[in-house]
Amino acid sequence: MLAVQSNTRFQVKPLYMQVRDALLERIKDGQWRPGASLPSEIDLYRQLGVSLGTLRKALGVLENEQLIVREPGRGTFVRDHQAAQALGRFNPIRSADGAPLRGQVKSRKVKLTSPTPAEKAALRLQAGEQVVRIHRIRVLDERPFAYEQIALSERRFPGLAGEAGFPDELEELAQDRGMILARAEAKVRLAPASSAAAQALSLAERAPVLSVERLAFDTDQEPIETMTAYYNLHDEYCRLELR
Amino acid sequence: MLAVQSNTRFQVKPLYMQVRDALLERIKDGQWRPGASLPSEIDLYRQLGVSLGTLRKALGVLENEQLIVREPGRGTFVRDHQAAQALGRFNPIRSADGAPLRGQVKSRKVKLTSPTPAEKAALRLQAGEQVVRIHRIRVLDERPFAYEQIALSERRFPGLAGEAGFPDELEELAQDRGMILARAEAKVRLAPASSAAAQALSLAERAPVLSVERLAFDTDQEPIETMTAYYNLHDEYCRLELR
DNA sequence: TAGTGGTCTAGACCACTTC
DNA sequence: AAGTGGTCTAGACCACTAG
């Protein structure tokens, strides 16, 4: 039975949003793991003490947020963002055939440092908080095509700088730590390659490259990661969806 | 009263989608003009002979497609895509402060020509069909920053090539002709400026510029316009939203 | 005060999947 | 045959807007 936040029903938050929050909490807790099925709608609405319509509205919100998948006749499942076909949701780079381009990570450096002022603002860090910084080169058939600089809040990823084998895909890393990515925004520019980027991409210093500055958010709208990537692309491109 | 497409209810299309289609048809017909209010939900569901729940589900779809706006206590309104604040929805370029960057159109050439093979495929043209081609330069305080090449199907925009004062914003042009834009997809690249682009942007030939290749679709998922734009930007950037 | 959209309930039937 | 999510209905009350 769900504890409604107020006896005048609409004062705080619609009931279906309270249900949505309660369900999301149970997903984050790991009570229902990625890929696993939720109880049936009938079980759930009886369990929660709300009507079927209200429960279904809550599930509709979670479906819209891409946190669950509903399959008629089968059940409702926690979306697995680590599944191969789901990976690269926040990577806008596509190869000529339209498939997400990830390549292979060739070189990776990880250290604990102070954030740049831009990172501090973007990640909403307190004074003195540090970031886990990652420098990474991605290659495609030996050819380096991406140089990435990443900053993650040390508070949200404690001990990460000391770990060795953590995953390179942001979705995997977040899911391993019990966070779920909701959305990201990015700025795409033409920029001169920094000396580090030029060296990584085998280009002349200040050679023009495509830069993507990405900021990714949690389901709570909390910033999780900033990435600045420099790309040396040929047939590949950056995909953009407008609505 | 809505003529249901089949007496076994779910054979063709859910009733709420039939209602959605019927309402959209009346918007396209101009029966409810942009900015005008629809009848109240009570009037509508009685008129259409469906339940309130079904009508509201249909309105929810249209709201999600950004075709209507619902205001509690006031009513439901046809979304006006020509309204100043709505303009630039399909323009990903932003100035440093994040506001949509349109600048002023300085030079515009319009002619009726044959499509390129890429345009023919993208716009799904029949053999022999022609396109209205537009070449356009946008300036910001005298500085040319964008060179745009546009192709519109002559069949969907008959007589446009002969008109003088049609609007430069795609949303306005489409709405004037009774079409409603639903979405667009684009490819962003770093490309060498063609001689025409270089000249328009006051750059050396083959100078690296940001190129955006955009394809815009109707509410029926029919392609409406292709645009290839070349940008010479300074603080401005291309905005990207990832979900 | 009347009218609007938003929320919530209870109950029925349907198409599809799985065993 | 049993169980799942999807659709549809009828009716109630609520918060907000506007005359």
Coordinates of C-alpha atoms (C1' of nucleotides) in Angstrom, one line a residue:
Chain A
M1 CA 0.0 0.0 0.0
L2 CA 1.5 3.3 -1.1
A3 CA 1.7 6.0 1.6
V4 CA 0.0 9.0 -0.1
Q5 CA 1.9 12.2 0.7
S6 CA -1.2 14.2 1.7
N7 CA -4.8 13.5 2.4
T8 CA -5.9 16.2 0.0
R9 CA -5.0 14.3 -3.0
F10 CA -3.5 16.8 -5.3
Q11 CA -1.6 19.0 -2.9
V12 CA 1.9 17.5 -3.4
K13 CA 2.2 15.3 -6.5
P14 CA -0.2 13.3 -8.6
L15 CA -0.6 9.8 -7.3
Y16 CA 0.6 8.2 -10.5
M17 CA 3.9 10.2 -10.2
Q18 CA 4.3 8.9 -6.6
V19 CA 3.7 5.4 -8.0
R20 CA 6.3 6.1 -10.7
D21 CA 8.8 7.3 -8.1
A22 CA 8.2 4.2 -5.9
L23 CA 8.7 1.8 -8.8
L24 CA 11.8 3.7 -9.9
E25 CA 13.2 3.4 -6.4
R26 CA 12.7 -0.3 -6.5
I27 CA 14.6 -0.5 -9.8
K28 CA 17.5 1.6 -8.4
D29 CA 17.6 -0.5 -5.3
G30 CA 18.3 -3.5 -7.5
Q31 CA 15.1 -5.2 -6.3
W32 CA 14.3 -5.6 -10.0
R33 CA 17.5 -6.0 -11.9
P34 CA 18.1 -4.9 -15.5
G35 CA 16.5 -7.3 -17.9
A36 CA 14.3 -8.8 -15.2
S37 CA 10.5 -8.7 -15.3
L38 CA 8.3 -6.7 -13.0
P39 CA 5.3 -8.3 -11.3
S40 CA 2.2 -8.3 -13.5
E41 CA 0.1 -5.1 -13.6
I42 CA -2.6 -6.9 -11.5
D43 CA -0.2 -7.8 -8.8
L44 CA 1.3 -4.4 -8.8
Y45 CA -1.8 -2.3 -8.5
R46 CA -3.2 -4.5 -5.7
Q47 CA 0.2 -4.4 -4.0
L48 CA 0.3 -0.6 -4.2
G49 CA -3.3 0.0 -3.3
V50 CA -4.1 2.1 -6.4
S51 CA -6.4 1.6 -9.4
L52 CA -5.2 -0.2 -12.5
G53 CA -5.5 3.1 -14.5
T54 CA -3.2 4.9 -12.1
L55 CA -0.7 2.1 -12.1
R56 CA -0.7 2.0 -15.9
K57 CA -0.2 5.7 -16.1
A58 CA 2.8 5.4 -13.9
L59 CA 4.2 2.6 -16.1
G60 CA 3.6 4.8 -19.1
V61 CA 5.8 7.5 -17.6
L62 CA 8.6 5.0 -17.0
E63 CA 8.2 3.6 -20.4
N64 CA 8.5 7.1 -21.9
E65 CA 11.6 7.6 -19.9
Q66 CA 13.0 4.4 -21.4
L67 CA 13.4 2.8 -18.0
I68 CA 11.1 -0.1 -18.7
V69 CA 9.9 -2.1 -21.7
R70 CA 6.4 -3.5 -22.0
E71 CA 5.7 -6.5 -24.2
P72 CA 2.1 -7.5 -24.8
G73 CA 1.3 -11.0 -23.7
R74 CA 4.8 -11.4 -22.0
G75 CA 5.3 -8.8 -19.3
T76 CA 7.0 -5.6 -18.3
F77 CA 10.8 -5.6 -18.0
V78 CA 13.5 -3.4 -16.6
R79 CA 15.4 -1.9 -19.5
D80 CA 18.9 -3.1 -19.7
H81 CA 21.1 -0.3 -20.9
Q82 CA 24.1 -2.6 -21.0
A83 CA 22.6 -4.8 -23.6
A84 CA 24.7 -4.7 -26.8
Q85 CA 21.9 -3.3 -28.9
A86 CA 21.1 -0.5 -26.4
L87 CA 24.7 0.7 -26.1
G88 CA 25.7 3.9 -27.7
R89 CA 22.5 5.7 -27.0
F90 CA 24.4 8.8 -25.9
N91 CA 27.0 8.5 -28.7
P92 CA 26.0 10.6 -31.7
I93 CA 28.7 9.4 -34.0
R94 CA 27.6 7.1 -36.8
S95 CA 29.5 5.2 -39.5
A96 CA 28.5 5.7 -43.1
D97 CA 25.8 3.0 -42.9
G98 CA 24.2 4.7 -39.9
A99 CA 25.3 2.3 -37.2
P100 CA 26.7 3.7 -33.9
L101 CA 30.5 4.0 -34.2
R102 CA 32.4 3.0 -31.1
G103 CA 35.6 1.5 -32.4
Q104 CA 38.1 0.1 -29.9
V105 CA 39.7 2.0 -27.0
K106 CA 43.5 1.9 -27.6
S107 CA 44.9 4.1 -24.8
R108 CA 43.3 5.1 -21.5
K109 CA 44.7 7.2 -18.7
V110 CA 42.8 7.8 -15.5
K111 CA 43.7 10.2 -12.7
L112 CA 42.1 12.1 -9.8
T113 CA 42.5 15.9 -10.3
S114 CA 40.9 19.2 -9.8
P115 CA 38.0 20.2 -12.1
T116 CA 38.3 23.0 -14.6
P117 CA 35.9 25.9 -13.8
A118 CA 33.6 24.7 -16.7
E119 CA 33.6 21.2 -15.3
K120 CA 32.9 22.4 -11.8
A121 CA 29.9 24.4 -13.0
A122 CA 28.6 21.7 -15.3
L123 CA 28.8 18.9 -12.6
R124 CA 27.6 21.2 -9.8
L125 CA 30.6 20.5 -7.7
Q126 CA 31.2 21.9 -4.2
A127 CA 34.5 23.8 -3.5
G128 CA 37.4 21.4 -3.2
E129 CA 35.6 18.4 -4.8
Q130 CA 37.7 16.5 -7.2
V131 CA 37.0 14.7 -10.4
V132 CA 38.1 11.4 -12.0
R133 CA 39.6 12.4 -15.3
I134 CA 39.9 10.0 -18.2
H135 CA 41.9 10.5 -21.4
R136 CA 41.0 8.0 -24.1
I137 CA 41.8 7.3 -27.7
R138 CA 39.5 5.3 -29.9
V139 CA 40.7 3.6 -33.1
L140 CA 39.0 2.0 -36.1
D141 CA 41.2 -0.5 -37.8
E142 CA 44.3 1.0 -36.3
R143 CA 43.3 4.5 -37.4
P144 CA 42.7 6.8 -34.3
F145 CA 39.5 8.7 -34.9
A146 CA 38.5 10.0 -31.5
Y147 CA 40.3 11.6 -28.5
E148 CA 38.1 11.9 -25.5
Q149 CA 38.5 13.9 -22.2
I150 CA 36.1 12.9 -19.5
A151 CA 35.4 14.2 -16.0
L152 CA 33.3 12.3 -13.4
S153 CA 32.5 13.6 -10.0
E154 CA 34.7 11.7 -7.4
R155 CA 31.8 11.9 -5.0
R156 CA 29.5 9.9 -7.3
F157 CA 32.2 7.5 -8.5
P158 CA 34.3 7.0 -5.3
G159 CA 37.4 4.9 -5.8
L160 CA 37.0 4.8 -9.6
A161 CA 40.4 6.4 -10.2
G162 CA 42.1 3.4 -8.5
E163 CA 40.1 0.8 -10.4
A164 CA 41.6 -0.9 -13.4
G165 CA 39.1 -2.6 -15.6
F166 CA 35.9 -0.4 -15.5
P167 CA 33.9 -0.2 -18.7
D168 CA 34.4 2.4 -21.3
E169 CA 30.8 2.9 -22.2
L170 CA 29.1 5.4 -20.0
E171 CA 25.8 3.5 -19.8
E172 CA 27.7 0.4 -18.4
L173 CA 29.7 2.4 -15.9
A174 CA 26.6 4.2 -14.6
Q175 CA 24.5 1.0 -14.4
D176 CA 27.3 -0.7 -12.5
R177 CA 27.1 2.0 -9.9
G178 CA 23.4 2.0 -9.6
M179 CA 22.8 5.2 -11.6
I180 CA 20.6 5.4 -14.7
L181 CA 21.3 7.8 -17.4
A182 CA 18.3 9.8 -18.6
R183 CA 19.5 12.3 -21.2
A184 CA 22.5 14.2 -22.4
E185 CA 23.0 17.5 -24.2
A186 CA 25.9 18.4 -26.4
K187 CA 27.5 21.2 -28.3
V188 CA 29.1 20.4 -31.7
R189 CA 31.8 22.7 -33.0
L190 CA 34.6 22.9 -35.5
A191 CA 37.7 23.5 -33.4
P192 CA 41.4 23.6 -33.8
A193 CA 43.0 20.4 -32.3
S194 CA 44.8 21.0 -29.0
S195 CA 48.4 19.6 -29.0
A196 CA 47.2 16.6 -27.0
A197 CA 44.3 15.9 -29.5
A198 CA 46.5 16.5 -32.5
Q199 CA 49.1 14.0 -31.2
A200 CA 46.4 11.4 -30.4
L201 CA 44.8 11.8 -33.8
S202 CA 48.1 12.0 -35.8
L203 CA 47.2 15.4 -37.0
A204 CA 49.1 18.7 -37.2
E205 CA 48.6 20.9 -34.2
R206 CA 45.6 23.3 -34.6
A207 CA 44.3 21.1 -37.5
P208 CA 40.5 21.6 -37.7
V209 CA 38.5 18.8 -36.1
L210 CA 35.0 18.1 -35.1
S211 CA 34.5 18.6 -31.3
V212 CA 31.6 17.4 -29.3
E213 CA 31.1 18.6 -25.7
R214 CA 28.7 16.4 -23.9
L215 CA 26.9 16.6 -20.5
A216 CA 25.0 13.6 -19.3
F217 CA 22.3 13.5 -16.7
D218 CA 20.8 11.0 -14.2
T219 CA 17.0 10.2 -13.9
D220 CA 17.1 12.8 -11.1
Q221 CA 18.4 15.4 -13.5
E222 CA 21.7 15.4 -11.7
P223 CA 24.8 15.8 -14.0
I224 CA 26.9 12.6 -14.2
E225 CA 29.6 13.2 -16.7
T226 CA 31.2 15.7 -19.0
M227 CA 33.0 14.6 -22.1
T228 CA 34.8 16.7 -24.6
A229 CA 35.7 14.6 -27.7
Y230 CA 37.7 15.5 -30.8
Y231 CA 37.0 13.5 -33.9
N232 CA 38.9 13.0 -37.1
L233 CA 36.2 11.5 -39.3
H234 CA 36.1 10.4 -43.0
D235 CA 32.7 8.9 -44.0
E236 CA 31.5 9.0 -40.5
Y237 CA 29.3 11.8 -39.2
C238 CA 27.5 13.2 -36.1
R239 CA 23.8 12.3 -36.1
L240 CA 21.2 14.9 -35.0
E241 CA 17.5 14.2 -34.3
L242 CA 15.2 17.3 -34.2
R243 CA 11.7 17.4 -32.8
Chain B
M1 CA -20.0 10.3 -34.5
L2 CA -16.8 8.6 -35.7
A3 CA -17.1 5.9 -38.3
V4 CA -15.2 3.1 -36.8
Q5 CA -13.1 1.2 -39.4
S6 CA -14.3 -2.2 -38.4
N7 CA -16.8 -3.8 -36.1
T8 CA -14.3 -6.0 -34.4
R9 CA -12.7 -3.1 -32.5
F10 CA -9.0 -3.8 -32.7
Q11 CA -8.6 -5.2 -36.1
V12 CA -7.4 -2.1 -37.9
K13 CA -6.2 0.6 -35.6
P14 CA -7.0 1.5 -32.0
L15 CA -10.0 3.8 -31.7
Y16 CA -8.0 6.5 -30.0
M17 CA -5.6 6.6 -33.0
Q18 CA -8.6 6.9 -35.3
V19 CA -9.8 9.8 -33.2
R20 CA -6.3 11.3 -33.3
D21 CA -6.3 11.0 -37.1
A22 CA -9.8 12.6 -37.3
L23 CA -8.8 15.5 -35.2
L24 CA -5.5 16.0 -37.1
E25 CA -7.5 16.0 -40.3
R26 CA -9.6 18.9 -39.0
I27 CA -6.5 20.8 -38.1
K28 CA -5.0 20.3 -41.5
D29 CA -8.2 21.3 -43.2
G30 CA -8.0 24.6 -41.4
Q31 CA -11.2 24.0 -39.6
W32 CA -9.3 24.8 -36.4
R33 CA -6.6 27.4 -37.3
P34 CA -3.2 27.7 -35.6
G35 CA -3.5 29.4 -32.2
A36 CA -7.3 28.8 -32.1
S37 CA -9.0 26.7 -29.4
L38 CA -10.5 23.3 -30.0
P39 CA -14.0 22.5 -28.6
S40 CA -14.0 21.4 -25.0
E41 CA -13.3 17.8 -24.2
I42 CA -16.9 17.2 -23.2
D43 CA -18.2 18.6 -26.6
L44 CA -15.6 16.6 -28.5
Y45 CA -16.2 13.2 -27.0
R46 CA -20.0 13.6 -27.4
Q47 CA -19.5 14.8 -30.9
L48 CA -17.3 11.9 -31.8
G49 CA -19.3 9.2 -30.0
V50 CA -16.4 7.9 -27.9
S51 CA -15.7 7.9 -24.2
L52 CA -13.9 10.7 -22.5
G53 CA -10.9 8.4 -21.7
T54 CA -10.5 7.6 -25.4
L55 CA -10.7 11.2 -26.5
R56 CA -8.2 12.2 -23.9
K57 CA -5.8 9.5 -25.0
A58 CA -6.1 10.8 -28.6
L59 CA -5.4 14.4 -27.4
G60 CA -2.4 13.1 -25.4
V61 CA -1.0 11.7 -28.7
L62 CA -1.4 15.0 -30.5
E63 CA 0.1 16.9 -27.5
N64 CA 3.1 14.5 -27.6
E65 CA 3.5 15.2 -31.3
Q66 CA 3.5 18.9 -30.4
L67 CA 0.4 19.6 -32.6
I68 CA -1.8 20.9 -29.7
V69 CA -1.2 22.6 -26.4
R70 CA -3.4 22.0 -23.4
E71 CA -3.9 24.6 -20.7
P72 CA -5.7 23.6 -17.5
G73 CA -8.7 25.8 -16.9
R74 CA -8.4 27.5 -20.3
G75 CA -8.8 25.0 -23.1
T76 CA -6.9 23.1 -25.8
F77 CA -5.3 25.0 -28.6
V78 CA -3.8 24.3 -32.0
R79 CA -0.1 24.8 -31.8
D80 CA 1.1 27.8 -33.8
H81 CA 4.5 27.0 -35.3
Q82 CA 4.7 30.4 -36.8
A83 CA 4.7 32.1 -33.4
A84 CA 8.0 33.9 -32.8
Q85 CA 8.9 31.8 -29.8
A86 CA 8.3 28.5 -31.6
L87 CA 10.4 29.4 -34.6
G88 CA 13.7 27.7 -35.1
R89 CA 12.6 24.3 -33.7
F90 CA 14.4 22.6 -36.6
N91 CA 17.4 24.8 -36.6
P92 CA 20.2 23.3 -34.3
I93 CA 22.5 26.3 -34.5
R94 CA 22.7 28.3 -31.2
S95 CA 24.5 31.5 -30.3
A96 CA 26.9 31.6 -27.3
D97 CA 24.0 32.3 -24.9
G98 CA 22.0 29.3 -26.1
A99 CA 19.4 31.2 -28.1
P100 CA 18.5 29.9 -31.6
L101 CA 20.6 31.7 -34.2
R102 CA 18.8 32.8 -37.3
G103 CA 20.5 36.0 -38.4
Q104 CA 19.2 37.8 -41.5
V105 CA 18.8 36.4 -45.0
K106 CA 21.0 38.5 -47.2
S107 CA 20.9 36.9 -50.6
R108 CA 18.3 34.4 -51.9
K109 CA 18.2 32.7 -55.3
V110 CA 15.2 30.4 -56.3
K111 CA 14.9 28.2 -59.3
L112 CA 13.2 25.1 -60.6
T113 CA 15.7 22.3 -61.4
S114 CA 16.3 18.6 -61.5
P115 CA 17.1 17.0 -58.2
T116 CA 20.5 15.5 -57.4
P117 CA 20.3 11.7 -57.0
A118 CA 20.6 12.1 -53.2
E119 CA 17.7 14.6 -53.2
K120 CA 15.6 12.4 -55.4
A121 CA 16.0 9.5 -53.0
A122 CA 15.6 11.6 -49.8
L123 CA 12.4 13.3 -51.1
R124 CA 11.1 10.1 -52.6
L125 CA 10.6 11.7 -56.0
Q126 CA 9.2 10.0 -59.1
A127 CA 11.2 10.0 -62.3
G128 CA 11.1 13.4 -63.9
E129 CA 9.8 15.3 -60.9
Q130 CA 11.5 18.6 -60.3
V131 CA 12.5 20.5 -57.2
V132 CA 12.4 24.1 -56.1
R133 CA 16.0 24.9 -55.2
I134 CA 16.9 27.8 -53.0
H135 CA 20.4 29.2 -52.3
R136 CA 20.6 31.5 -49.3
I137 CA 23.1 33.4 -47.3
R138 CA 22.5 34.3 -43.7
V139 CA 24.4 37.1 -42.0
L140 CA 24.9 38.3 -38.5
D141 CA 25.9 41.9 -38.2
E142 CA 27.1 42.0 -41.8
R143 CA 29.2 38.8 -41.3
P144 CA 28.0 35.9 -43.5
F145 CA 27.9 32.8 -41.3
A146 CA 25.7 30.4 -43.2
Y147 CA 25.3 29.2 -46.8
E148 CA 22.2 27.1 -47.3
Q149 CA 21.2 24.9 -50.3
I150 CA 17.6 23.7 -50.1
A151 CA 15.5 21.4 -52.2
L152 CA 11.7 21.2 -52.0
S153 CA 9.5 18.9 -54.1
E154 CA 7.7 21.0 -56.8
R155 CA 4.7 18.7 -56.4
R156 CA 4.3 19.6 -52.8
F157 CA 5.1 23.3 -53.3
P158 CA 3.6 24.1 -56.7
G159 CA 4.3 27.5 -58.1
L160 CA 6.8 28.3 -55.3
A161 CA 9.6 29.0 -57.7
G162 CA 7.6 31.8 -59.2
E163 CA 6.7 33.5 -56.0
A164 CA 8.7 36.3 -54.6
G165 CA 8.0 36.9 -50.9
F166 CA 7.6 33.5 -49.3
P167 CA 9.0 33.1 -45.8
D168 CA 12.6 31.8 -45.1
E169 CA 11.7 29.8 -42.1
L170 CA 10.6 26.2 -43.0
E171 CA 7.9 26.1 -40.3
E172 CA 6.3 29.2 -41.7
L173 CA 6.5 28.0 -45.3
A174 CA 5.0 24.6 -44.5
Q175 CA 2.2 26.0 -42.4
D176 CA 1.3 28.4 -45.2
R177 CA 0.8 25.5 -47.5
G178 CA -1.2 23.4 -45.0
M179 CA 1.6 21.1 -44.0
I180 CA 2.8 20.5 -40.5
L181 CA 6.4 19.5 -39.8
A182 CA 6.9 16.7 -37.3
R183 CA 10.6 16.0 -37.1
A184 CA 13.9 16.2 -38.9
E185 CA 17.1 14.3 -38.9
A186 CA 20.5 15.7 -39.8
K187 CA 24.1 14.7 -40.3
V188 CA 26.8 17.0 -39.0
R189 CA 30.2 16.9 -40.6
L190 CA 33.4 18.8 -41.0
A191 CA 33.7 19.4 -44.7
P192 CA 35.8 21.5 -47.1
A193 CA 33.8 24.4 -48.4
S194 CA 32.7 24.1 -52.0
S195 CA 33.6 27.1 -54.2
A196 CA 30.1 28.4 -53.9
A197 CA 30.1 28.0 -50.1
A198 CA 33.6 29.5 -49.8
Q199 CA 32.6 32.5 -51.8
A200 CA 29.4 33.1 -49.8
L201 CA 31.2 32.8 -46.5
S202 CA 34.2 34.9 -47.6
L203 CA 36.6 31.9 -47.0
A204 CA 39.3 30.3 -49.1
E205 CA 38.1 27.5 -51.3
R206 CA 38.2 24.1 -49.5
A207 CA 38.5 25.9 -46.1
P208 CA 37.1 23.5 -43.4
V209 CA 33.6 24.4 -42.3
L210 CA 30.8 22.8 -40.3
S211 CA 28.2 21.2 -42.6
V212 CA 24.7 20.2 -41.6
E213 CA 22.6 18.0 -43.9
R214 CA 19.0 18.1 -42.8
L215 CA 15.9 16.1 -43.9
A216 CA 12.5 17.3 -42.6
F217 CA 9.3 15.2 -42.4
D218 CA 5.6 15.8 -42.3
T219 CA 3.1 14.5 -39.7
D220 CA 2.6 11.7 -42.2
Q221 CA 6.3 10.9 -42.2
E222 CA 6.6 12.2 -45.7
P223 CA 9.8 14.0 -46.5
I224 CA 9.3 17.7 -47.1
E225 CA 12.7 19.4 -47.5
T226 CA 16.3 18.7 -47.7
M227 CA 18.8 21.4 -46.7
T228 CA 22.6 21.3 -46.8
A229 CA 24.1 24.2 -44.8
Y230 CA 27.7 25.3 -44.4
Y231 CA 28.5 27.3 -41.3
N232 CA 31.4 29.6 -40.5
L233 CA 30.9 30.0 -36.7
H234 CA 32.8 31.6 -34.0
D235 CA 31.2 31.4 -30.5
E236 CA 28.1 29.8 -32.0
Y237 CA 27.6 26.0 -32.0
C238 CA 25.4 23.2 -33.1
R239 CA 23.1 21.9 -30.3
L240 CA 22.5 18.2 -29.8
E241 CA 19.9 16.6 -27.6
L242 CA 20.4 12.9 -26.7
R243 CA 17.7 10.6 -25.1
Chain C
dT1 C1' -20.2 30.7 -10.7
dA2 C1' -19.6 28.1 -14.8
dG3 C1' -16.4 25.9 -17.7
dT4 C1' -11.9 23.8 -18.6
dG5 C1' -8.4 20.3 -18.4
dG6 C1' -6.2 16.8 -14.8
dT7 C1' -6.7 12.9 -11.7
dC8 C1' -8.6 8.6 -10.0
dT9 C1' -11.6 4.7 -9.8
dA10 C1' -14.0 0.1 -11.0
dG11 C1' -14.9 -3.0 -14.3
dA12 C1' -15.2 -5.1 -18.9
dC13 C1' -13.3 -7.2 -23.1
dC14 C1' -9.4 -8.0 -26.5
dA15 C1' -5.0 -9.8 -28.8
dC16 C1' -1.1 -12.0 -27.9
dT17 C1' 2.3 -15.3 -25.6
dT18 C1' 3.4 -19.4 -23.3
dC19 C1' 2.7 -23.9 -21.6
Chain D
dA1 C1' -6.2 -22.7 -20.7
dA2 C1' -4.0 -19.3 -18.1
dG3 C1' -1.7 -15.1 -17.8
dT4 C1' 0.0 -10.7 -19.8
dG5 C1' -0.3 -6.0 -21.4
dG6 C1' -3.7 -3.0 -24.5
dT7 C1' -8.1 -0.8 -25.2
dC8 C1' -12.5 1.1 -23.9
dT9 C1' -16.2 2.7 -21.0
dA10 C1' -18.9 5.4 -17.3
dG11 C1' -18.7 8.3 -13.7
dA12 C1' -16.8 11.0 -9.9
dC13 C1' -14.1 14.7 -7.9
dC14 C1' -10.3 18.3 -8.2
dA15 C1' -7.5 22.7 -9.3
dC16 C1' -7.4 26.4 -12.1
dT17 C1' -9.2 30.3 -15.2
dA18 C1' -12.2 33.7 -16.4
dG19 C1' -16.4 36.5 -16.6

